[in-house]
Coordinates of C-alpha atoms and ligand atoms in Angstrom, one line a residue:
M1 CA -65.6 -62.3 66.6
L2 CA -62.9 -61.7 63.6
N3 CA -61.3 -64.2 65.2
S4 CA -63.9 -66.8 65.7
D5 CA -64.4 -66.9 62.2
L6 CA -60.6 -66.8 61.6
H7 CA -61.2 -70.6 64.2
G8 CA -63.9 -71.5 61.9
K9 CA -66.6 -71.3 64.1
G10 CA -68.5 -68.8 62.8
S11 CA -69.7 -65.6 64.9
W12 CA -72.1 -65.3 68.1
M13 CA -74.8 -63.8 66.7
W14 CA -74.4 -66.8 63.6
R15 CA -74.0 -69.6 65.2
K16 CA -77.3 -68.3 68.0
L17 CA -79.1 -68.1 64.4
L18 CA -78.5 -72.1 63.6
K19 CA -79.4 -72.7 67.3
L20 CA -82.9 -71.9 65.7
R21 CA -82.9 -73.5 63.1
P22 CA -85.2 -76.2 64.7
L23 CA -87.7 -74.0 65.2
A24 CA -87.5 -72.4 62.3
Y25 CA -87.6 -75.6 60.3
Q26 CA -91.6 -76.5 62.1
F27 CA -92.8 -73.7 60.6
I28 CA -90.8 -74.4 56.7
R29 CA -92.9 -76.4 54.2
F30 CA -91.4 -76.5 50.5
E31 CA -93.9 -77.4 47.1
I32 CA -92.4 -78.9 44.6
N33 CA -92.7 -77.8 41.0
D34 CA -88.9 -78.6 39.4
G35 CA -87.7 -80.0 42.8
Q36 CA -84.3 -78.3 42.5
K37 CA -84.1 -76.7 46.1
A38 CA -85.6 -78.6 48.2
F39 CA -83.7 -81.1 49.9
F40 CA -84.9 -84.6 49.8
W41 CA -84.5 -86.2 53.0
F42 CA -83.5 -82.6 55.3
D43 CA -87.4 -80.6 54.1
D44 CA -90.7 -80.8 54.9
W45 CA -91.9 -81.8 50.9
L46 CA -94.2 -84.5 52.0
Q47 CA -96.5 -83.2 54.2
M48 CA -95.6 -85.5 57.2
G49 CA -91.8 -83.8 58.5
R50 CA -88.2 -84.4 57.9
L51 CA -88.0 -87.7 56.3
I52 CA -84.4 -87.9 58.4
D53 CA -86.3 -87.8 61.1
I54 CA -88.5 -90.1 60.0
T55 CA -86.7 -93.1 58.9
G56 CA -83.0 -92.4 60.9
A57 CA -79.9 -92.4 59.0
V58 CA -80.5 -96.0 57.4
G59 CA -83.5 -94.3 55.7
T60 CA -80.6 -93.2 52.8
C61 CA -79.8 -97.2 52.0
Y62 CA -83.4 -98.5 52.3
L63 CA -84.7 -95.8 49.4
G64 CA -81.3 -95.2 47.6
V65 CA -81.1 -91.8 48.0
A66 CA -78.5 -89.8 49.0
R67 CA -78.5 -87.8 52.1
N68 CA -77.6 -84.4 50.6
A69 CA -79.6 -85.1 47.6
R70 CA -82.6 -82.6 46.3
V71 CA -85.9 -84.0 45.3
I72 CA -85.1 -83.9 41.6
D73 CA -82.2 -86.4 42.3
A74 CA -85.1 -89.5 43.5
V75 CA -85.9 -89.2 39.8
A76 CA -85.2 -90.5 36.3
Q77 CA -87.4 -90.6 33.1
S78 CA -89.7 -88.8 35.0
R79 CA -91.0 -91.1 36.9
W80 CA -89.8 -91.7 40.9
N81 CA -86.2 -93.8 41.2
I82 CA -86.5 -95.2 44.5
R83 CA -85.9 -98.3 46.3
G84 CA -88.7 -99.7 50.3
Q85 CA -91.0 -101.1 47.9
R86 CA -90.9 -104.7 49.5
S87 CA -89.2 -103.2 52.6
R88 CA -91.2 -103.9 56.2
H89 CA -90.4 -100.5 57.9
F90 CA -90.6 -98.2 54.2
H91 CA -93.1 -99.8 52.2
D92 CA -95.9 -96.8 53.4
L93 CA -93.3 -94.2 52.9
Y94 CA -92.4 -95.4 49.2
E95 CA -96.6 -95.5 48.3
S96 CA -96.8 -92.2 49.5
I97 CA -93.4 -90.8 47.8
Q98 CA -95.2 -93.2 44.8
N99 CA -98.4 -90.6 44.6
I100 CA -97.2 -87.3 44.5
Q101 CA -96.8 -86.0 40.8
V102 CA -92.8 -85.9 39.5
P103 CA -91.4 -82.2 39.5
Q104 CA -90.6 -82.0 36.1
E105 CA -88.6 -78.6 35.1
D106 CA -91.1 -76.6 33.4
Q107 CA -92.7 -77.1 36.3
G108 CA -90.9 -73.5 37.5
R109 CA -88.9 -73.3 41.5
D110 CA -90.2 -75.0 44.2
K111 CA -91.5 -73.1 46.4
V112 CA -90.9 -72.4 50.3
L113 CA -94.0 -72.0 52.3
W114 CA -94.4 -70.8 55.9
K115 CA -96.5 -72.1 58.4
H116 CA -99.4 -68.7 59.7
A117 CA -101.6 -70.8 61.6
E118 CA -102.5 -75.0 61.7
D119 CA -102.4 -75.9 57.7
T120 CA -102.4 -72.4 56.8
Y121 CA -99.7 -72.3 54.8
K122 CA -98.2 -69.3 52.4
A123 CA -95.7 -67.9 49.8
Q124 CA -94.5 -65.0 52.3
F125 CA -93.1 -64.6 56.3
S126 CA -95.4 -63.5 59.0
S127 CA -93.1 -62.3 61.4
V128 CA -96.3 -61.7 64.1
R129 CA -98.1 -65.0 62.3
T130 CA -95.2 -66.6 63.6
W131 CA -95.2 -64.9 67.1
D132 CA -98.4 -65.8 67.8
Q133 CA -97.8 -69.6 67.0
I134 CA -94.9 -69.3 69.2
R135 CA -96.0 -67.9 71.6
V136 CA -99.6 -69.6 72.2
R137 CA -97.6 -72.7 72.7
K138 CA -96.1 -71.5 75.7
A139 CA -99.2 -69.7 76.6
T140 CA -100.6 -73.2 77.4
V141 CA -98.7 -74.2 80.6
P142 CA -102.2 -74.1 83.2
W143 CA -100.4 -72.5 86.4
S144 CA -98.7 -70.0 84.9
K145 CA -101.5 -68.0 86.2
C146 CA -100.8 -68.8 89.2
V147 CA -96.9 -67.8 89.7
W148 CA -97.4 -64.4 88.1
F149 CA -100.3 -62.7 88.9
T150 CA -100.9 -58.2 89.3
Q151 CA -101.2 -58.8 93.3
G152 CA -98.1 -60.9 93.3
V153 CA -94.4 -60.2 95.1
P154 CA -91.9 -60.8 92.1
R155 CA -89.5 -62.8 94.9
Y156 CA -92.2 -65.1 95.9
S157 CA -93.6 -65.5 92.5
F158 CA -89.8 -67.0 91.7
I159 CA -89.6 -68.9 94.2
V160 CA -93.2 -70.4 93.2
W161 CA -91.4 -70.8 89.9
L162 CA -88.9 -72.6 90.9
A163 CA -90.9 -75.1 92.6
V164 CA -93.7 -75.4 90.3
K165 CA -90.6 -76.6 88.2
N166 CA -89.1 -78.5 90.5
R167 CA -85.6 -76.8 90.6
L168 CA -85.6 -76.0 94.4
S169 CA -82.0 -78.0 95.7
T170 CA -84.1 -80.3 98.1
G171 CA -82.3 -83.3 99.4
D172 CA -83.3 -85.4 96.7
R173 CA -82.2 -83.2 94.1
M174 CA -78.7 -83.1 96.0
R175 CA -78.2 -86.2 96.3
A176 CA -76.6 -86.1 92.7
W177 CA -73.8 -84.4 94.0
G178 CA -73.9 -87.4 97.4
I179 CA -75.1 -85.0 99.7
Q180 CA -77.4 -86.8 102.1
Q181 CA -80.1 -84.1 103.3
G182 CA -83.1 -85.0 105.4
C183 CA -86.1 -82.9 105.9
V184 CA -84.8 -80.4 108.6
M185 CA -88.5 -79.8 109.7
C186 CA -90.0 -83.3 110.6
G187 CA -86.9 -85.4 109.8
E188 CA -88.3 -87.2 107.6
W189 CA -85.2 -88.5 105.8
D190 CA -86.6 -87.8 102.0
E191 CA -86.8 -84.0 101.2
T192 CA -88.5 -84.0 98.2
R193 CA -90.7 -80.6 97.0
D194 CA -93.9 -82.3 97.4
H195 CA -92.9 -83.4 100.9
V196 CA -92.0 -80.0 101.1
F197 CA -94.9 -78.6 99.8
F198 CA -97.3 -79.2 102.1
A199 CA -96.7 -83.2 102.8
C200 CA -94.2 -82.0 106.0
P201 CA -96.3 -81.7 108.5
Y202 CA -94.8 -78.4 109.6
T203 CA -95.4 -77.1 106.7
Y204 CA -98.7 -78.5 106.5
S205 CA -99.5 -76.9 109.7
V206 CA -98.9 -74.1 108.4
W207 CA -100.9 -74.2 104.9
D208 CA -103.6 -75.6 106.5
R209 CA -104.2 -73.4 109.5
L210 CA -104.0 -70.2 106.6
A211 CA -105.5 -71.9 103.6
G212 CA -108.3 -73.8 105.6
S213 CA -111.3 -72.3 104.6
L214 CA -110.5 -70.6 101.8
C215 CA -109.7 -73.6 100.7
G216 CA -112.8 -76.0 102.5
R217 CA -112.8 -79.4 102.0
R218 CA -110.2 -79.1 99.1
I219 CA -107.2 -78.4 101.5
N220 CA -104.6 -81.2 100.7
P221 CA -101.2 -81.8 101.5
D222 CA -100.3 -83.2 97.6
W223 CA -98.4 -80.8 96.0
S224 CA -100.1 -81.5 92.5
L225 CA -103.4 -81.1 93.5
T226 CA -102.8 -77.7 95.6
L227 CA -101.3 -76.5 92.2
Q228 CA -104.1 -77.5 90.4
F229 CA -106.8 -75.8 92.9
V230 CA -105.3 -72.6 93.7
T231 CA -104.9 -72.5 89.5
N232 CA -108.7 -73.5 89.2
N233 CA -111.2 -73.1 91.3
N234 CA -114.9 -71.8 91.4
L235 CA -114.0 -69.1 94.4
Q236 CA -115.3 -66.0 94.1
L237 CA -112.5 -63.3 92.3
M238 CA -111.1 -62.0 96.0
D239 CA -111.0 -65.5 97.9
K240 CA -109.1 -66.1 93.8
I241 CA -106.9 -63.6 94.5
L242 CA -106.4 -64.9 98.2
L243 CA -106.3 -67.9 97.9
K244 CA -102.7 -67.2 94.9
M245 CA -101.5 -64.6 97.4
V246 CA -101.3 -67.0 100.3
F247 CA -100.1 -70.2 98.7
Q248 CA -97.1 -67.9 97.1
T249 CA -96.6 -66.5 100.6
C250 CA -96.5 -69.6 101.7
V251 CA -94.2 -71.5 100.1
Y252 CA -91.7 -68.4 100.0
Y253 CA -91.4 -68.3 103.5
M254 CA -92.1 -72.3 104.3
W255 CA -88.6 -72.4 102.2
K256 CA -86.7 -69.6 103.6
E257 CA -87.6 -71.9 107.6
R258 CA -86.5 -74.4 105.9
N259 CA -83.0 -72.9 104.4
E260 CA -82.7 -70.9 108.2
R261 CA -82.6 -74.1 109.4
R262 CA -80.6 -76.1 107.4
H263 CA -77.9 -73.5 108.3
Q264 CA -78.8 -73.2 111.6
R265 CA -80.1 -69.9 112.2
G266 CA -82.9 -70.4 114.4
F267 CA -86.4 -72.2 113.7
R268 CA -89.9 -71.2 114.1
T269 CA -92.6 -72.8 115.9
V270 CA -95.5 -73.3 113.8
D271 CA -97.9 -70.4 115.2
Q272 CA -95.1 -67.9 114.9
A273 CA -94.8 -68.8 111.2
I274 CA -98.5 -68.6 110.4
R275 CA -98.1 -64.9 112.2
I276 CA -95.7 -64.5 109.7
V277 CA -96.7 -65.6 107.0
D278 CA -99.6 -63.5 107.6
K279 CA -98.7 -60.3 107.7
A280 CA -96.4 -60.4 104.8
I281 CA -100.1 -61.0 103.4
R282 CA -101.4 -58.5 105.0
N283 CA -98.3 -55.9 104.7
R284 CA -98.9 -57.0 100.7
I285 CA -102.6 -55.8 100.5
S286 CA -101.7 -52.4 101.7
S287 CA -99.2 -51.7 99.9
L288 CA -101.4 -52.5 96.7
R289 CA -103.9 -49.4 98.4
Y290 CA -101.8 -47.0 97.0
G291 CA -100.7 -48.4 93.1
P292 CA -102.9 -49.0 90.5
V293 CA -105.1 -52.1 91.8
H294 CA -108.2 -49.7 93.6
R295 CA -111.0 -52.5 92.6
F296 CA -109.4 -54.4 95.1
A297 CA -109.5 -52.1 98.4
G298 CA -112.4 -54.5 99.7
L299 CA -109.6 -57.3 99.9
L300 CA -107.6 -56.1 103.7
Q301 CA -111.3 -56.9 105.1
R302 CA -112.0 -60.6 102.9
W303 CA -108.1 -61.3 104.3
F304 CA -109.7 -60.5 107.5
E305 CA -112.8 -62.4 107.8
V306 CA -111.8 -65.4 105.6
F307 CA -108.7 -66.1 108.2
D308 CA -108.7 -67.1 111.5
R309 CA -105.7 -65.5 113.2
P310 CA -103.5 -67.8 116.0
Ligands
ZN401 ZN1 -91.3 -82.5 107.1

């Protein structure tokens, strides 16, 4: 730590904190009183975000306010001292500033306000309220519940998660490194995530036979339609769970099959692949019986009902 300090880069922790600044900025707002604390270009004092982000660097010339100015520096003789009233681009900004009360020394110091919720700003910082806002934003990804769920198998979930983010090393992604790679299951020249799940005739046959009766006429080779349906459907609770399980097990084993073929470690026919996925699902359901999820005891029975073994 000391070493890097000497080299002028600051400590590891300090640099990490600096990286969080953009995240923190969206929670901070200034209430202008004497205008001595808030920076004109870099603090949100007009309640429209940072001015530098709105105007870009040229804004400093158009408005005639220096880049490092505090808000009070844009005031002369108790009036706003800014240019831009005749600028086509910055006229609106000019007007909004003119409409704001000019900061005055006897009004006390500028106040930093911290966002507690949409349109609620308070003088004190609350880590709970802040975390809530960050958390809510992250939790809104619609597919999260079909990737991570109680009955899921973590290593399957991980592959599904990579697939959702399109981070699996499919041919289209490898092309950037000069590697040409077609589908090893059907010979299609362009191997993409959407092809493997489940536009490929091989993988689709497996998916169709395993999930066909759960999906009914909603069974589809299209990746986004499938992901949408697995995430959000009107099936009864047990079928919802089974569908998520079939989906993640299928994605996992189809990706495994693809890798084994690619590295010439053998291949399975459609029927063999279906048996493997079916067995993996039954094993997972059986293991749940000994875990804390007792209320799903009927799950295995239901799986026997909805899945026709080859
Ligand atoms: Zn294929």
